[in-house]
XYZ file of C-alpha atoms in Angstrom:
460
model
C 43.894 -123.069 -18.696
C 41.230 -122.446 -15.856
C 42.071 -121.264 -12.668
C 40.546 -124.015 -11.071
C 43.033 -126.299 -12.879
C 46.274 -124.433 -12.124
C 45.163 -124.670 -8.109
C 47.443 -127.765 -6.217
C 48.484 -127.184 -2.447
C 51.617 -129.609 -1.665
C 50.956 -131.721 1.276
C 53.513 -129.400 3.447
C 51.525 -126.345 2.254
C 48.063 -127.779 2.748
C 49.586 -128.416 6.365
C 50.707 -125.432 6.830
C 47.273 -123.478 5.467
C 45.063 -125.792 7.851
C 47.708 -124.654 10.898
C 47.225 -121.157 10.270
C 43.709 -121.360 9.325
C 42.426 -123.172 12.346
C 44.249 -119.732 14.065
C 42.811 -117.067 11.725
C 39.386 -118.653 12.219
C 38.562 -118.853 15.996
C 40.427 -114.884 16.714
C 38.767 -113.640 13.612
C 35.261 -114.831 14.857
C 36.031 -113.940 18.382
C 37.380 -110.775 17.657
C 34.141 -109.640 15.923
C 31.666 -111.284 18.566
C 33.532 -108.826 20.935
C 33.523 -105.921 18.410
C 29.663 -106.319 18.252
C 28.796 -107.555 21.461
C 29.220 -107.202 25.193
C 31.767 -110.347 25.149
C 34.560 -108.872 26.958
C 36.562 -112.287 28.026
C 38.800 -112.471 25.404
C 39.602 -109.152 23.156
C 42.117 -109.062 20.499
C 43.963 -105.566 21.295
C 48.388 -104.352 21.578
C 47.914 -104.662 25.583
C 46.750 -108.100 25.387
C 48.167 -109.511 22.243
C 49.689 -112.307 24.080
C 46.385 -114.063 25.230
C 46.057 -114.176 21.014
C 49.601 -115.773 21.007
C 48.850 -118.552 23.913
C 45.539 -119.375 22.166
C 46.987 -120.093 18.688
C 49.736 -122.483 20.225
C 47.536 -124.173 22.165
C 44.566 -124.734 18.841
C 47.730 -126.103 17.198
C 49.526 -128.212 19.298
C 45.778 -130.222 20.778
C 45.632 -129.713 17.158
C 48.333 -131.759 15.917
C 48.149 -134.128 19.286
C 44.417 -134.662 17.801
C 45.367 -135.244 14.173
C 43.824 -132.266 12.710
C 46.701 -131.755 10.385
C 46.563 -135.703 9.329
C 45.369 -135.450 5.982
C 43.090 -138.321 5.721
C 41.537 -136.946 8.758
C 41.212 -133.384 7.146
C 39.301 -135.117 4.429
C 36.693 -137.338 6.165
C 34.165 -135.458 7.707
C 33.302 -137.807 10.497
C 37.273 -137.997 11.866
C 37.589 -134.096 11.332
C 34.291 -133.848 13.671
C 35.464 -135.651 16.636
C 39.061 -133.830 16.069
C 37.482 -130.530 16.204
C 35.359 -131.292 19.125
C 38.254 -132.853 20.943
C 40.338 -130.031 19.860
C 38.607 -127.187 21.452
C 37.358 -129.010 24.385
C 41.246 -129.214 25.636
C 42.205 -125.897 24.147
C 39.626 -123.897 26.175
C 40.494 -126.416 29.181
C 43.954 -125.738 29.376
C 43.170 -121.567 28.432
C 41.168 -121.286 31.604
C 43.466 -123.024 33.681
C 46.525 -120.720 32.736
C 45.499 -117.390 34.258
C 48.685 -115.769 34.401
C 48.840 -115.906 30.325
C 45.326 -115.613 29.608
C 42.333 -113.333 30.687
C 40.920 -113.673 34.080
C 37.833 -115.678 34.499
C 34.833 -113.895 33.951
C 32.678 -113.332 36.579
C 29.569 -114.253 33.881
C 29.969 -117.811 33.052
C 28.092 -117.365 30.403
C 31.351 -115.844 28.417
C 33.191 -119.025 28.973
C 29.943 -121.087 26.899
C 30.436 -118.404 24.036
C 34.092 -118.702 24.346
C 34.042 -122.828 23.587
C 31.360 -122.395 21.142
C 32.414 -119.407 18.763
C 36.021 -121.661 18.586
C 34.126 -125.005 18.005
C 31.820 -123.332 15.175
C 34.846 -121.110 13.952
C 36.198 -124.195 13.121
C 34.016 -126.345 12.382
C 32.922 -123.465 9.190
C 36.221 -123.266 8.180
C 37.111 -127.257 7.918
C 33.742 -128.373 6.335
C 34.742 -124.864 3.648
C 38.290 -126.997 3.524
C 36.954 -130.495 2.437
C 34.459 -129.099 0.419
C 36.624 -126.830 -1.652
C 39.981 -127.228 -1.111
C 39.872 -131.229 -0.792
C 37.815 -131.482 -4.114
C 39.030 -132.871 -7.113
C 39.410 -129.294 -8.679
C 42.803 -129.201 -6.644
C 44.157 -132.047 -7.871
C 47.391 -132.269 -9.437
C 48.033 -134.123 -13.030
C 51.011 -136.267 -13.024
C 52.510 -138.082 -16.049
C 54.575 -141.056 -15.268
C 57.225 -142.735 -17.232
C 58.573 -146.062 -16.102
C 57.817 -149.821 -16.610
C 54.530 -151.302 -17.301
C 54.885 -153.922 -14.998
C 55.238 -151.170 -11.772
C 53.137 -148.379 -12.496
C 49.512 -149.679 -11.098
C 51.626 -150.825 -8.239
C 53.773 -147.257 -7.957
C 50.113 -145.232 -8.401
C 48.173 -146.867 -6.072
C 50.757 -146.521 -3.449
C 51.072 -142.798 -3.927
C 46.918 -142.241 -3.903
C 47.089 -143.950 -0.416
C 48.877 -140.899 1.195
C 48.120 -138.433 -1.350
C 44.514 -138.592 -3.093
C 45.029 -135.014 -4.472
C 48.014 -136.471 -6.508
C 46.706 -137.931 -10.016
C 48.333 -139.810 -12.616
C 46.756 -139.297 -15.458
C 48.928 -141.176 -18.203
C 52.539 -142.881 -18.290
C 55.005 -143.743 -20.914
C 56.262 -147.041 -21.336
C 59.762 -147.889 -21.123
C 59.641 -151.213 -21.500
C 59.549 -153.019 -25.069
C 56.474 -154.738 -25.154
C 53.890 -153.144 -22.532
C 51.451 -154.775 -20.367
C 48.210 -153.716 -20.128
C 47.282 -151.122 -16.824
C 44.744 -149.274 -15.540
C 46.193 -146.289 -16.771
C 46.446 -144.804 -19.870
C 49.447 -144.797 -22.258
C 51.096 -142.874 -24.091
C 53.623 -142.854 -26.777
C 56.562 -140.311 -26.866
C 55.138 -138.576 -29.669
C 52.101 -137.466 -27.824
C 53.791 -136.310 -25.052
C 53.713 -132.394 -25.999
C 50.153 -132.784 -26.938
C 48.947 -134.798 -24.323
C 50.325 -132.209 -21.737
C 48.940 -129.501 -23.275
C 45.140 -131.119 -23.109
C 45.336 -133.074 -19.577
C 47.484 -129.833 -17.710
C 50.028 -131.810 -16.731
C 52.564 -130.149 -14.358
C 54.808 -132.893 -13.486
C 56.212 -136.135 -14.972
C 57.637 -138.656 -12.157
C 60.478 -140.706 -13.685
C 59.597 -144.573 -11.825
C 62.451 -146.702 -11.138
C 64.497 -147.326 -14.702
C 66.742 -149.701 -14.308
C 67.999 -148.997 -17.910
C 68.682 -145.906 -19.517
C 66.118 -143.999 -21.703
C 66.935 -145.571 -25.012
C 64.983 -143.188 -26.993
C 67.020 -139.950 -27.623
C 63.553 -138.550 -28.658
C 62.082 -138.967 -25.308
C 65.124 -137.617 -23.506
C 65.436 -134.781 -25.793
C 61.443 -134.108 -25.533
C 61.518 -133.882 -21.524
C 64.793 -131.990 -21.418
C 62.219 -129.475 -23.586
C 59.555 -129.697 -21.450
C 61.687 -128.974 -18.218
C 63.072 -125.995 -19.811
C 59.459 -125.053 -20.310
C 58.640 -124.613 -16.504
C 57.239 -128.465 -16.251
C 58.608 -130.362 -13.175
C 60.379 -133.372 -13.636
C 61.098 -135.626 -10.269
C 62.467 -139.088 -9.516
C 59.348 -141.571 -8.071
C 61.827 -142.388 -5.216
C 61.664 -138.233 -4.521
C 57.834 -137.985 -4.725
C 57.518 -141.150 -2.563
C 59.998 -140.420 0.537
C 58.027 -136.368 0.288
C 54.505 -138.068 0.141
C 55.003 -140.745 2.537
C 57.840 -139.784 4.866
C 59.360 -142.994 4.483
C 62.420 -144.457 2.372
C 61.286 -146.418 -1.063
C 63.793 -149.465 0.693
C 62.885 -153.820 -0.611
C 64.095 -156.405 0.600
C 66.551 -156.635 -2.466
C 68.037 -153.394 -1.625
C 71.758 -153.112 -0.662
C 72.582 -150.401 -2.374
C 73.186 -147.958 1.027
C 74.795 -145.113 -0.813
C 71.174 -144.151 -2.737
C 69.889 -143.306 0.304
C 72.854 -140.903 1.503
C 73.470 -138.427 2.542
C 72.043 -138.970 6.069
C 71.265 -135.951 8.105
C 73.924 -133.892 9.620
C 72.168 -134.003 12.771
C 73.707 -137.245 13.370
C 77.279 -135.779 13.058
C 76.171 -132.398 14.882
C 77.541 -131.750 18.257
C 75.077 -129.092 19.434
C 72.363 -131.532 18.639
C 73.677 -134.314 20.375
C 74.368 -132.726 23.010
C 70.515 -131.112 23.061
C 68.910 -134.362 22.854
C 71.447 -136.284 25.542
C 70.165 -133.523 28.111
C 66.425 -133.829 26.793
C 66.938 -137.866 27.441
C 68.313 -137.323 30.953
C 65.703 -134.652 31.568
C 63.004 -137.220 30.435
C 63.828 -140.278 31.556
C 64.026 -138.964 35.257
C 60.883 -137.090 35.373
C 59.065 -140.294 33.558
C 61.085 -142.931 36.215
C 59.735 -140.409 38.989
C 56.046 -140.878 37.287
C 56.658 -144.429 37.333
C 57.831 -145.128 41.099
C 54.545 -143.141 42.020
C 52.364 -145.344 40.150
C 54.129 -148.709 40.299
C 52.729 -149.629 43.708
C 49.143 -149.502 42.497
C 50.269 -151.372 39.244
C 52.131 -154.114 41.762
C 48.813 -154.774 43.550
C 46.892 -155.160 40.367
C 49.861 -157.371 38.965
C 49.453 -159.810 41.678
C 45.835 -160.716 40.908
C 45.269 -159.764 37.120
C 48.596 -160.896 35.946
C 50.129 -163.188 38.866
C 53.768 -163.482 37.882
C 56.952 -161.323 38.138
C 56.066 -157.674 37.562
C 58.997 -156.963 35.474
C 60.944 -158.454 32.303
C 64.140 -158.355 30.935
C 65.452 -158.824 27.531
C 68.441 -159.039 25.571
C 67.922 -155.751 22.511
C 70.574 -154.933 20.265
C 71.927 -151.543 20.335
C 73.697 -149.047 18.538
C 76.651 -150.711 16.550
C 75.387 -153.606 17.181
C 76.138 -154.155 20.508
C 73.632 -155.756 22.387
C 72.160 -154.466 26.013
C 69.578 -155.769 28.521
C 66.371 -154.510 27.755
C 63.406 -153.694 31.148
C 59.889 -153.620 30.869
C 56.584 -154.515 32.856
C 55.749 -158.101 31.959
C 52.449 -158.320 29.868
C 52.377 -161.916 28.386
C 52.105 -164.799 30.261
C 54.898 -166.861 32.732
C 56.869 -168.990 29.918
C 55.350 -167.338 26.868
C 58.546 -168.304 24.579
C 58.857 -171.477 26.179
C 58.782 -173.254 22.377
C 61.084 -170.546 21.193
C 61.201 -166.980 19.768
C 58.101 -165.949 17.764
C 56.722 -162.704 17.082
C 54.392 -161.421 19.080
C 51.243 -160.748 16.783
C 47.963 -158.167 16.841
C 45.269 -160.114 19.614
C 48.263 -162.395 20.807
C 46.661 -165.184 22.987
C 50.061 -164.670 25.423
C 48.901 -161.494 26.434
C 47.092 -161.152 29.250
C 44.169 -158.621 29.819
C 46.222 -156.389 32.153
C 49.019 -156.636 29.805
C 47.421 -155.619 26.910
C 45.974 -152.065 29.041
C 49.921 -152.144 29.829
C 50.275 -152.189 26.135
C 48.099 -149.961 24.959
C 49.074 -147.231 27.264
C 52.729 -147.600 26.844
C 52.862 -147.865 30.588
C 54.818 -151.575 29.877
C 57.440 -149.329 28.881
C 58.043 -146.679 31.355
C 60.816 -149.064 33.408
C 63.191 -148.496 29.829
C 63.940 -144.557 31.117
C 66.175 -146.641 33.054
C 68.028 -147.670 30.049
C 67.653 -143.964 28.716
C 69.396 -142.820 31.588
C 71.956 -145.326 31.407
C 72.571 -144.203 27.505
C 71.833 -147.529 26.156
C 68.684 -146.198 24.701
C 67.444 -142.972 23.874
C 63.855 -141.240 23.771
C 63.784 -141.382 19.987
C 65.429 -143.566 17.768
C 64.443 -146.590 16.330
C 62.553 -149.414 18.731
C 65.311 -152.190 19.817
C 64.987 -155.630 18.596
C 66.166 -158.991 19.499
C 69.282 -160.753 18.556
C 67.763 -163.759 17.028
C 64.856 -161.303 15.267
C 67.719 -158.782 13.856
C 69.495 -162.172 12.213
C 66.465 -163.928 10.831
C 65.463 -159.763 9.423
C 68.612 -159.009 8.048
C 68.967 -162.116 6.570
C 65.741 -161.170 3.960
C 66.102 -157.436 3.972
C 70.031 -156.495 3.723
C 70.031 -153.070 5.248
C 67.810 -153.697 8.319
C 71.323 -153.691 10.090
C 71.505 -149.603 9.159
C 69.275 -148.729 11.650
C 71.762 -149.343 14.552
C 73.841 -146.231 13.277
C 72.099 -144.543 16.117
C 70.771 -145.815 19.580
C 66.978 -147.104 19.832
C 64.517 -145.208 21.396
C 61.552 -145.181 23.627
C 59.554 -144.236 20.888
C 60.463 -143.241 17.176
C 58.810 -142.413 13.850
C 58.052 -145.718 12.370
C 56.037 -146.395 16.059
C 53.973 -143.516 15.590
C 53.054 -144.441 11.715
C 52.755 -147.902 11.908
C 50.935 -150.454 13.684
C 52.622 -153.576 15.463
C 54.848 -155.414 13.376
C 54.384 -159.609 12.900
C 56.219 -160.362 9.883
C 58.773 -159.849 7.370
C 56.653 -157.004 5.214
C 55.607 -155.195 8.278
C 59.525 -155.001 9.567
C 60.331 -154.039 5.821
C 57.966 -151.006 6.417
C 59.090 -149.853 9.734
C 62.446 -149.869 8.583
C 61.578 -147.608 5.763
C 60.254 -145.154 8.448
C 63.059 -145.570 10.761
C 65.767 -145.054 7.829
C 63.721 -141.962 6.431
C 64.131 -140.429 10.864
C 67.641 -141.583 10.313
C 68.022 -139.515 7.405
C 65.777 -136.340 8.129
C 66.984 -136.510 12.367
C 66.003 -133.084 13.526
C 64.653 -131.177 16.646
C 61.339 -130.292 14.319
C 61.279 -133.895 13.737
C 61.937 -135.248 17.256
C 59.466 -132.746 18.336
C 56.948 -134.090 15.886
C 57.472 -137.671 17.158
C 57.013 -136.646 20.867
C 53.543 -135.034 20.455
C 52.820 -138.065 17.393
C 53.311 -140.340 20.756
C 51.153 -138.180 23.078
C 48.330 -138.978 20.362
C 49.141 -142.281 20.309
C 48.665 -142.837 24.052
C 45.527 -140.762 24.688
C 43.689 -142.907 21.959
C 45.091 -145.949 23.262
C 46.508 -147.203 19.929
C 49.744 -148.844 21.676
C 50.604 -152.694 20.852
């Protein structure tokens, strides 16, 4: 087996290799540009080893805030371009503007030009090394899957969306009399040898409803596990490629997705994000009162109507709460009854839809936050008479009231706007899979996810 065949990076570990890459790269390069020349702004040395420290969390936090670590983005060369460029434009902003942890200005501008370019180069070499080697299809992994005929195509194309480095090269059919796919099949007693010639190192097990009939088969991948080949459930591979649940709107089942994190039963952690709400929500209310004048005046000519709106949401356990934001559709908008609103509604109005793609609509809900109906994170409320007509299709959509709704949350930050029954299917399988993995790396996650969100102007 070649080398280049054994190679796969796991999407965490590809993360984590462009995070400390996009470090290595820039203090490597500048560290030998001041070895070599007279650039004497910023030297990698033990009396100054925290200007090396500040710079490395500020590449990967603009980083992450500028998806650098979003691997579609690390794989198109276009999107990793403007990244980079946006990337080191705010790192070097906000590393002259913090003196007191970073070297003093130079008195030769010139030092400050060298200093943005030997970063924007730095990486710029290293991500263009990344897509060309690391993101080829040398690095792929070989899957074989076994399951029904009738879902693999389905199960493999959904997978290639978030992973493209994730290849199924064959399946086994469980099913008696196989449909025809676009990928190839295999029969039990080829297994061994087919592994052996494609390098398989994992078989995905697809959603059975039956049991594996075939002693054979279950005897042959017992075998093959014992022989150092991984063997994974499709719903496993799914939830760790897509960070969402593998939920349809005939599931009822709740117990498959148990057990739900411990964070949600964890005193320390409630307590930690109940002080991070109240903390938040006052600072962003005192942000709001200083801009809601200006916002008033322009409300009363680009948007003449009542500046704010109330709602009725429902809550967690169900219980439902009044809901305030800044009004962005027009006077009477539901005057023919509740509708979703939809991407390019015609009820929006032009200032509304800056509102809404700024999140500034939503700043008057730290009120809520601070009166612990709502929380910064959690999943987004919804109405009454939208939670009945959901739940009605998709059984568990009522799960996601185990905690409260938040300001923002994961499925926000992953998802565009949500119209219809499959889009609210989808969001819910982000919101159960926050539910289930709640933590402070996760919440923190979601809060810079949002900052991204809002500096591109990708709100609804």
């Amino acid at each position: 087996m070649s080398a280049s065949q054994k190679i796969h990076f796991e999407i965490s570990e590809r993360k984590i290799l462009l995070r400390v890459m996009d470090v290595v790269f820039p203090v490597l390069t500048l560290a030998l540009i001041g070895h070599y020349t007279h650039f004497d702004y910023f030297r990698v040395s033990q009396t100054s080893f925290y200007w090396t420290i500040v710079l490395a969390l500020y590449i990967v936090f603009f980083g992450t805030i500028f998806e650098m670590y979003n691997l579609q983005t690390a794989s198109n060369r276009f999107q990793i371009s403007k990244s980079i460029i946006l990337t080191t434009s705010v790192t070097v902003l906000f590393y002259l503007l913090t003196p007191f942890y970073t070297p003093v200005l130079p008195s030769n501008r010139l030092q400050i030009i060298l200093f943005f370019f030997s970063i924007l180069i730095s990486l710029f070499v290293w991500r263009y090394f990344y897509i060309v080697f690391l993101a080829s299809n040398r690095f792929m992994k070989k899957v074989l899957f076994v399951g029904s005929s009738k879902d693999v195509d389905s199960l493999v194309t959904e997978l290639a969306k978030f992973n493209p480095h994730y290849k199924v090269v064959g399946y086994i059919a469980v099913d008696e009399n196989p449909n025809a796919t676009d990928v190839e099949r295999i029969t039990a007693e080829e297994l061994d040898e087919f592994i052996r010639l494609q390098y398989v190192s994992e078989i995905v097990v697809a959603n059975i409803k039956n049991k594996l009939t075939s002693v054979d088969l279950y005897n042959k991948l017992l075998r093959l596990l014992e022989n150092g080949i991984v063997i994974r459930k499709y719903n496993q591979v799914y939830e760790h490629s897509t960070y969402r649940l593998p939920i349809h709107f005939e599931d009822r089942e709740l117990y498959k997705f148990f057990p739900f994190s411990r964070s949600n039963q964890n005193k320390l952690y409630m307590y930690y994000t109940r002080f991070f709400d109240l903390v938040f929500s006052v600072v962003g209310l005192l942000g709001f009162f200083l801009i809601a004048p200006l916002l008033w005046i322009i409300n009363l000519f680009a948007n003449k109507g009542s500046f704010f709106y109330t709602q009725e949401r429902v809550g967690k356990n169900g219980i439902p709460f009044t809901i305030y934001k800044m009004r962005t559709m027009v006077q009477n908008a539901e005057q023919n009854g509740a509708v979703f609103a939809t991407t390019n509604d015609s009820r929006i109005t032009p200032f509304g839809k800056f509102l809404r793609k700024t999140r500034l609509d939503e700043l008057p809900q730290f009120i809520n936050v601070l009166k612990g109906e709502m929380a910064i994170i959690g999943p987004r409320p919804e109405r009454p008479v939208f939670v009945d007509q959901i739940a009605a299709s998709i059984p568990l959509y009522q799960t996601r009231h185990v905690i409260k709704p938040g300001l923002t949350g994961w499925a926000q930050v992953n998802y565009p706007y949500g119209s219809n029954l499959e889009d609210s299917l989808m969001k819910l399988r982000y919101d159960l899979y926050y539910i289930k993995h709640r933590s402070l790396f996760l919440d923190v996650n979601i809060v810079v996810k949002t900052l991204s969100t809002v500096l591109f102007f990708r709100g609804q």
